[in-house]
GROMACS .gro file of C-alpha atoms in nm:
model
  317
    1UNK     CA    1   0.000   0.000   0.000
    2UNK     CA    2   0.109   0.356  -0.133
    3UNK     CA    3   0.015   0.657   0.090
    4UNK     CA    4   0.166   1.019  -0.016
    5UNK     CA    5   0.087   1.296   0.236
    6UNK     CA    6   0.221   1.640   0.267
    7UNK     CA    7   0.141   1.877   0.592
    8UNK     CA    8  -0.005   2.251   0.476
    9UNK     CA    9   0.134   2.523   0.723
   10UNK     CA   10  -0.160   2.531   0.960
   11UNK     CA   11  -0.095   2.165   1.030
   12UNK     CA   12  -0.399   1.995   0.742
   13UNK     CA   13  -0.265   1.687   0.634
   14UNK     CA   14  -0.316   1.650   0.242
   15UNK     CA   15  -0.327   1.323   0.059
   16UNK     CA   16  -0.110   1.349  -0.274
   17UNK     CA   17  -0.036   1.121  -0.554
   18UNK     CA   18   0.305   1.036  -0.781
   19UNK     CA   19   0.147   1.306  -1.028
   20UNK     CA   20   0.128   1.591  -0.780
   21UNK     CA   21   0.398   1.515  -0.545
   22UNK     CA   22   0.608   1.786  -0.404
   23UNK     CA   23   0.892   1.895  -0.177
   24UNK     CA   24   0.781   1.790   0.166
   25UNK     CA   25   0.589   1.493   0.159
   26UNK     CA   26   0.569   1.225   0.346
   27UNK     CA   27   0.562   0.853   0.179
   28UNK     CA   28   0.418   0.593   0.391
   29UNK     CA   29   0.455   0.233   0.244
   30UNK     CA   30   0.284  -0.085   0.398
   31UNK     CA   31   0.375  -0.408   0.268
   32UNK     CA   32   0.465  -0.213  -0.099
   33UNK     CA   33   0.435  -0.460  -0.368
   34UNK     CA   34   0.745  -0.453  -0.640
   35UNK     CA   35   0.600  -0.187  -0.849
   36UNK     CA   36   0.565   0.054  -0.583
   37UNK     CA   37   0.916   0.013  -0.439
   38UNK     CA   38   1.028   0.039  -0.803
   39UNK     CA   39   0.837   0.365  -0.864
   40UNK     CA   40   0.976   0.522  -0.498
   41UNK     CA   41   1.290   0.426  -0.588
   42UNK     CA   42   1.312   0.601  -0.934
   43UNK     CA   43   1.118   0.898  -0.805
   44UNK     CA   44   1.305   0.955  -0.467
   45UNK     CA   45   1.655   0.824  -0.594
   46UNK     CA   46   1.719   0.656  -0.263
   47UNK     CA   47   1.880   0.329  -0.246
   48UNK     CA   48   1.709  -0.022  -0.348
   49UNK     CA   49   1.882  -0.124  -0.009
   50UNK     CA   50   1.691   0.153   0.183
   51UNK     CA   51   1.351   0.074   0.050
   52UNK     CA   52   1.348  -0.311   0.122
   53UNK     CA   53   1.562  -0.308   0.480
   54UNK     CA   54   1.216  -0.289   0.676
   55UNK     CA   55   1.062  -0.600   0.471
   56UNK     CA   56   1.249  -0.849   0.614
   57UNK     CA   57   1.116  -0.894   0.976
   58UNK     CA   58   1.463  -1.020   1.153
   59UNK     CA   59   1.637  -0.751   1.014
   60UNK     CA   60   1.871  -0.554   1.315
   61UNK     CA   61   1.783  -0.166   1.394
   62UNK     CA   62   2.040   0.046   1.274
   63UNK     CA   63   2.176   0.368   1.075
   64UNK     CA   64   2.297   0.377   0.745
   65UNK     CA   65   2.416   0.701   0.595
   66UNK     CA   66   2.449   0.737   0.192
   67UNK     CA   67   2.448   1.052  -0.040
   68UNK     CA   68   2.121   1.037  -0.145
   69UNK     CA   69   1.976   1.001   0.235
   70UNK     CA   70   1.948   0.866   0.550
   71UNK     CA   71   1.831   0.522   0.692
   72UNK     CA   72   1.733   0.493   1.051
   73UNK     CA   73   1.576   0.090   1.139
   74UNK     CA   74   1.417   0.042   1.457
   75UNK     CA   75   1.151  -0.198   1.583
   76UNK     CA   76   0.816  -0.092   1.681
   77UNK     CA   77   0.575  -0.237   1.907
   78UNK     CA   78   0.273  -0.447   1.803
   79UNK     CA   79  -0.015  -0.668   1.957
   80UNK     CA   80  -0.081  -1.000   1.818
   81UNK     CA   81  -0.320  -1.107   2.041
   82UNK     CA   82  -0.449  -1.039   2.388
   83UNK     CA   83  -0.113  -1.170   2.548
   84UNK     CA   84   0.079  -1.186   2.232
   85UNK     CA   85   0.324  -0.856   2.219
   86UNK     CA   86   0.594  -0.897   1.912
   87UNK     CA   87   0.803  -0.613   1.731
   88UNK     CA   88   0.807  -0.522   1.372
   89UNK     CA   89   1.111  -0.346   1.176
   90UNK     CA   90   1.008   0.000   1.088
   91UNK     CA   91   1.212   0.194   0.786
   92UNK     CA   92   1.255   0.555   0.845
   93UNK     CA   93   1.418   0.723   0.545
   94UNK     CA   94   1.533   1.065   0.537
   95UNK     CA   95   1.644   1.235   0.167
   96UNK     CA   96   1.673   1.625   0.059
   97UNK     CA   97   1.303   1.617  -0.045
   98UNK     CA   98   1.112   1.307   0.151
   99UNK     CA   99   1.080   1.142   0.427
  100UNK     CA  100   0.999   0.755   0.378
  101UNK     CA  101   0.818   0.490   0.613
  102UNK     CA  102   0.851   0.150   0.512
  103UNK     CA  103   0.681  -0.123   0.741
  104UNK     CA  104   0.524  -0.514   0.654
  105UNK     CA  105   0.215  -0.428   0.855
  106UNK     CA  106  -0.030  -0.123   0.946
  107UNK     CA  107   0.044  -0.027   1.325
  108UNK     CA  108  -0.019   0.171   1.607
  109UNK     CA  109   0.289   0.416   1.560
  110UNK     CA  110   0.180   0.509   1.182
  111UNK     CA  111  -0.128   0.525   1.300
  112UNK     CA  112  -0.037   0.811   1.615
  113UNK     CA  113   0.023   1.030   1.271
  114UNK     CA  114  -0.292   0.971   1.101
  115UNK     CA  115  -0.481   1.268   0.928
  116UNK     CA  116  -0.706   1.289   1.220
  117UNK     CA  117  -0.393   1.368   1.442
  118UNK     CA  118  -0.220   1.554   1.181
  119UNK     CA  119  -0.203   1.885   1.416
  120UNK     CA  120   0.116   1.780   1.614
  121UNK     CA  121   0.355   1.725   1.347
  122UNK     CA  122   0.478   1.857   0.979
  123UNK     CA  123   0.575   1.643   0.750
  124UNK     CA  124   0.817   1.867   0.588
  125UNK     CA  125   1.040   1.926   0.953
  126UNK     CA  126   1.169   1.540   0.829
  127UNK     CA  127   1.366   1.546   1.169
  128UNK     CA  128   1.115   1.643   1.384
  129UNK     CA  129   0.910   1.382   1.216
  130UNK     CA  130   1.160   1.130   1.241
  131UNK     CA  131   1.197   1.169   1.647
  132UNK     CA  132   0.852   1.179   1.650
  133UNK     CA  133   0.789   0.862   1.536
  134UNK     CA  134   1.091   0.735   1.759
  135UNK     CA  135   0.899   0.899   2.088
  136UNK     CA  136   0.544   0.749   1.936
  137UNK     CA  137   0.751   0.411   1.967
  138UNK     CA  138   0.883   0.446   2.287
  139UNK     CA  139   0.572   0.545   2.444
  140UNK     CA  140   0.411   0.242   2.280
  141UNK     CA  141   0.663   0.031   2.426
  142UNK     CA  142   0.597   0.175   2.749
  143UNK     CA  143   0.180   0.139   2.746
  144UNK     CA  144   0.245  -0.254   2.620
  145UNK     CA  145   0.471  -0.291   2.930
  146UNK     CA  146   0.182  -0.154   3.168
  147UNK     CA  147  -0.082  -0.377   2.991
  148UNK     CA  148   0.179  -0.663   3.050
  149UNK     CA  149   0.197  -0.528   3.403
  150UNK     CA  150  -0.173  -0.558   3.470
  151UNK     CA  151  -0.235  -0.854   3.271
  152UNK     CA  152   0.016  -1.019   3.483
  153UNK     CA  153  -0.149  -0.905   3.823
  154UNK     CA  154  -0.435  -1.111   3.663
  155UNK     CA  155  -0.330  -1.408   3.645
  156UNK     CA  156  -0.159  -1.421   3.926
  157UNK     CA  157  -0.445  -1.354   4.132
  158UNK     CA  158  -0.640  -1.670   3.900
  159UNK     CA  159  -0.350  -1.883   3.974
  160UNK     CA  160  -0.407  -1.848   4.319
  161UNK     CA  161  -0.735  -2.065   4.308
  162UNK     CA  162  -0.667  -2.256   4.009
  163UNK     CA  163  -0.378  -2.407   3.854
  164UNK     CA  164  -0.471  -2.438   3.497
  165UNK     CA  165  -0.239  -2.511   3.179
  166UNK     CA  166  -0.377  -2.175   3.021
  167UNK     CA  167  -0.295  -1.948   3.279
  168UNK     CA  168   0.047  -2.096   3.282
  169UNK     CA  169   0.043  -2.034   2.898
  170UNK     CA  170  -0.013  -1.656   2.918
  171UNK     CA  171   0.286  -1.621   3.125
  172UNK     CA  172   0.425  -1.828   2.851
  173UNK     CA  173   0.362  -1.573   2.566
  174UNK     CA  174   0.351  -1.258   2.758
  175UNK     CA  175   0.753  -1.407   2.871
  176UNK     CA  176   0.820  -1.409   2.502
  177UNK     CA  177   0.677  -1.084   2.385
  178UNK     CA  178   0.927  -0.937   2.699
  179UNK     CA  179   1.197  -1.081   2.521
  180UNK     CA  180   1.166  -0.961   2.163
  181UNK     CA  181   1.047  -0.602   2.341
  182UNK     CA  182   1.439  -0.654   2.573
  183UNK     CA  183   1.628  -0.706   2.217
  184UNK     CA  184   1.423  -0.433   2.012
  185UNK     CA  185   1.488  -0.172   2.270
  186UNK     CA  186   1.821  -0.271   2.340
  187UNK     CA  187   1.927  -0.207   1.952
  188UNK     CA  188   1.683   0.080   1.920
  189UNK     CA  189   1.907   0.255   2.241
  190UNK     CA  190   2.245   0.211   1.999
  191UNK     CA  191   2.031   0.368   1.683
  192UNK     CA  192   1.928   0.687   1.878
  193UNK     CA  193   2.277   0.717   2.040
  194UNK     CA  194   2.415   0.772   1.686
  195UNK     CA  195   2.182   0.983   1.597
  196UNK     CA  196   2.263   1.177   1.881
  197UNK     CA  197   2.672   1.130   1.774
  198UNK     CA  198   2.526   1.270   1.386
  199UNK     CA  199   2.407   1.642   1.508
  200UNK     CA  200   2.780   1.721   1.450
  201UNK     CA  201   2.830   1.585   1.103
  202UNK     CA  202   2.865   1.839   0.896
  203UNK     CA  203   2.818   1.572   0.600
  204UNK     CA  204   2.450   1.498   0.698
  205UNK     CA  205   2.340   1.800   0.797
  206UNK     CA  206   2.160   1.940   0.488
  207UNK     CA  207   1.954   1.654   0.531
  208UNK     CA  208   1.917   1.567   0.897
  209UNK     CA  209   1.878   1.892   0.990
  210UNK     CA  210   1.852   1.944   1.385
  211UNK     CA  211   1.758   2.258   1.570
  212UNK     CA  212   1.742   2.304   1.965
  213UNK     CA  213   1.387   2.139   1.995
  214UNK     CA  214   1.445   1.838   1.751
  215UNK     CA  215   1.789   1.785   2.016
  216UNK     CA  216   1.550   1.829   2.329
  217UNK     CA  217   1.295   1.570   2.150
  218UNK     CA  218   1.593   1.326   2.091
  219UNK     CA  219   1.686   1.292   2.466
  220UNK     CA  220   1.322   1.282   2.509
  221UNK     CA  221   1.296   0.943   2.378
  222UNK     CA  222   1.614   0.850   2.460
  223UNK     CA  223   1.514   0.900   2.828
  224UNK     CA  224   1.207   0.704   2.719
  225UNK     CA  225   1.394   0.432   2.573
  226UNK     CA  226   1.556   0.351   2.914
  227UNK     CA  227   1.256   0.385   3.107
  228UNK     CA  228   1.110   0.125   2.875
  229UNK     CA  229   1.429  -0.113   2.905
  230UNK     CA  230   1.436  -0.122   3.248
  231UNK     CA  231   1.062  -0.182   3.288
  232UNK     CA  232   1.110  -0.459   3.051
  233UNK     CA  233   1.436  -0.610   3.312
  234UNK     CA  234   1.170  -0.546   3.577
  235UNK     CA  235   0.859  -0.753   3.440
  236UNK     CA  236   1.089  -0.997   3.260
  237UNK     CA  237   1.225  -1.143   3.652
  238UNK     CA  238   0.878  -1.118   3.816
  239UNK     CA  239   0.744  -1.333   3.540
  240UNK     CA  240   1.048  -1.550   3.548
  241UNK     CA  241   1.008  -1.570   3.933
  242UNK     CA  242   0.614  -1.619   3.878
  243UNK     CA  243   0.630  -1.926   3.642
  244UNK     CA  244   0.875  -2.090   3.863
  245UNK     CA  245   0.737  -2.033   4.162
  246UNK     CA  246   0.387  -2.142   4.035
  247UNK     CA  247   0.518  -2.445   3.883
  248UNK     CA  248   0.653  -2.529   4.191
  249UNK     CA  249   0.299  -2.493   4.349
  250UNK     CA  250   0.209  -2.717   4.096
  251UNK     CA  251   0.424  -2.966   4.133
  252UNK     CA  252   0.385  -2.972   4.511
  253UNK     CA  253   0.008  -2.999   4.439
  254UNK     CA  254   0.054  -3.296   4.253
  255UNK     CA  255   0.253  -3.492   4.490
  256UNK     CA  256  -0.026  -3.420   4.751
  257UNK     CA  257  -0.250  -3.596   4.527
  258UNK     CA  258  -0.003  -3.853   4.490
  259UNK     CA  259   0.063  -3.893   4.887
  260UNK     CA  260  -0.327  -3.896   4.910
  261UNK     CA  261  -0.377  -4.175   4.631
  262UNK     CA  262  -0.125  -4.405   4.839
  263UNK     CA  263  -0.306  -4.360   5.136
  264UNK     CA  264  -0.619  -4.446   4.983
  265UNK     CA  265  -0.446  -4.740   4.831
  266UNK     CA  266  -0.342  -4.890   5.161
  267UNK     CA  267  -0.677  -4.845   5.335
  268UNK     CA  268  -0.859  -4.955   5.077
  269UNK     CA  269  -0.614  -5.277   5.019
  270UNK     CA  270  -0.686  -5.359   5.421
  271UNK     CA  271  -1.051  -5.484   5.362
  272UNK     CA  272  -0.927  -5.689   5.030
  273UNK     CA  273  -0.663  -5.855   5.192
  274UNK     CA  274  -0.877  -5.956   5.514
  275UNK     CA  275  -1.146  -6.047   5.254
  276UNK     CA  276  -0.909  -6.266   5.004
  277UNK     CA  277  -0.783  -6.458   5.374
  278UNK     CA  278  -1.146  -6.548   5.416
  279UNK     CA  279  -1.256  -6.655   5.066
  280UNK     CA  280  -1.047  -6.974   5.078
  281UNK     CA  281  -1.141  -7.266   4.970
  282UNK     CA  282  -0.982  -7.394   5.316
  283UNK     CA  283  -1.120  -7.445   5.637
  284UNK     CA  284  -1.051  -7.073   5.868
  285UNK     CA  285  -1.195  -6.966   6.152
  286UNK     CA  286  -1.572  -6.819   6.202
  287UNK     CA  287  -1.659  -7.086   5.859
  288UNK     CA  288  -1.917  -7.209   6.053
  289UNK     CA  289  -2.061  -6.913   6.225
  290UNK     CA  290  -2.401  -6.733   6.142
  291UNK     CA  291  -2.262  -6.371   6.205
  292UNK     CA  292  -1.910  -6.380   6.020
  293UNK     CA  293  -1.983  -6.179   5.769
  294UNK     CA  294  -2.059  -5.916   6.012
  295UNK     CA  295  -1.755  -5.982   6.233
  296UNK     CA  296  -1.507  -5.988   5.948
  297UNK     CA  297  -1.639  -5.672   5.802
  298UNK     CA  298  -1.574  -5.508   6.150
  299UNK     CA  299  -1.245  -5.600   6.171
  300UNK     CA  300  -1.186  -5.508   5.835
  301UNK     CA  301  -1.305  -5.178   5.935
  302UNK     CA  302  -1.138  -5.117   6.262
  303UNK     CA  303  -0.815  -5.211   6.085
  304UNK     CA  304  -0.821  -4.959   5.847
  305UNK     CA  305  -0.938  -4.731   6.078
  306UNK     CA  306  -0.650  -4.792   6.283
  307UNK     CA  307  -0.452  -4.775   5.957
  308UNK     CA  308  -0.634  -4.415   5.878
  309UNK     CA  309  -0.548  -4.302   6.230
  310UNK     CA  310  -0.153  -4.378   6.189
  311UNK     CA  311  -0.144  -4.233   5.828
  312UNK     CA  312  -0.327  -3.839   5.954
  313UNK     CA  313  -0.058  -3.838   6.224
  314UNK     CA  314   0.223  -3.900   5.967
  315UNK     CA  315   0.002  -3.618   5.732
  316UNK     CA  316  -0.028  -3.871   5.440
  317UNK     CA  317  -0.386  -3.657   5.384
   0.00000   0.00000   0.00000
């Protein structure tokens, strides 16, 4: 998907096409298909590399610097599912004329800078733009860490009646989404640390242009970068500590029911063996009296009541 927008001074965001584009615009591509990465390409004269960087989903964040613009990679936030958090490489590509987005899938961060939110932000201050989107990313970070947060507080107070597979299966997932959110950040952090180093190239300044706000912005979301990482340490070792310590629950559960299933088993294997003595085909005692059925059930009975007794006081129940 092709999207061309370009931000009028009063802050209207205008939808363009390749036939009316102009100096300024912004050009948002989702999934592009080969034509439209062709037709960028030849209209923007930025790098093949550039344009297709974002489309492969393990690709690192990171900076690359060429004559005709400006690469910055990082990894933005996105919900799979209620407990399924994942990142997503997000292009950022900064030339004389343009800025680029390049991204597989539509997503909350793109979407911060939607028309209907168009008042906040220019499209042709590419810089500002660019840390803007970094910020929008960093605060999304942070909000999926606080649902994680809460959604963890959840379970934990479910798992404190019930010990059920699915519960121990969120942790699960939420555990990974911590993991790709530790890695993203973590290589995000080294990407806005050289952009921070780049303010005093002289070589990229005509088209990373950086004035005392767009500086103040950048330690913005660095600042918010390592808030998010060490949230992310935080939540990563209390749902570490959490899964282990409710497996252990688990497991000591289960040998409960074990202890109390080998109780059971001796009581109940009192009244068989008492039983199987007395079903001989032999002569044994009480054969010949009227009430020894009745007798042998009572002893059967005060045996493994006996036997009940001794296996409380060892707490085999």
């Amino acid at each position: 998907m092709l999207k061309i927008y370009k931000s009028d001074e009063d802050g209207t965001l205008n939808e363009l096409t390749i036939d009316n584009i102009s100096k300024g615009a912004w050009i948002c591509l989702i999934d592009p298909s080969p034509y439209e990465l062709k037709t960028i390409g030849t209209l923007t004269n930025v790098e093949p590399n550039f344009l297709r960087a974002a489309l492969d989903e393990e690709e690192r964040s990171h900076t690359d610097v060429e004559d005709t613009g400006i690469l910055v990679l990082t990894n933005v936030p996105i919900l799979r599912s209620a407990d399924a958090y994942d990142t997503l490489p997000l292009g950022t590509i900064i030339t004389h004329d343009y800025i680029i987005t390049v991204c597989l899938e539509e997503n909350d961060v793109l979407e911060e800078f939607s028309p209907k939110r168009a008042k906040f932000f220019r499209t042709f201050k590419k810089t500002r733009f660019l840390f803007q989107i970094l910020y929008k990313s960093a605060t999304y970070y942070l909000k999926y860490l606080r649902q994680i947060s809460h959604i963890s507080d959840e379970i934990e107070d479910r798992l404190r009646d019930s010990m059920e597979n699915k519960e121990i299966l969120r942790l699960l997932e939420m555990s990974k989404g911590l993991t790709y959110f530790n890695a993203a950040l973590r290589s995000d952090g080294a990407v806005l640390d050289k952009l921070l180093r780049l303010r005093s190239n002289q070589s990229v300044a005509p088209m990373l242009k950086m004035y005392e706000e767009d500086e103040d912005l950048l330690e913005d979301v660095i600042i918010e970068n390592k808030q998010a990482r060490e949230m992310v340490e935080m939540y990563s070792a209390i749902l570490s500590r959490m899964a282990d310590t409710f497996s252990s629950i688990i497991s000591n559960n289960q040998n409960s029911v074990m202890k109390f299933f080998a109780a059971m088993t001796i009581i109940l294997a009192i009244p068989t063996v008492i039983s199987s003595f007395f079903g001989m085909n032999v002569p044994v005692p009480l054969a010949s009296a009227h009430d020894a059925f009745i007798a042998i059930a009572f002893l059967s009975a005060a045996i493994a009541g006996f036997a009940s007794y001794v296996l409380w006081r060892h707490r085999m129940f």
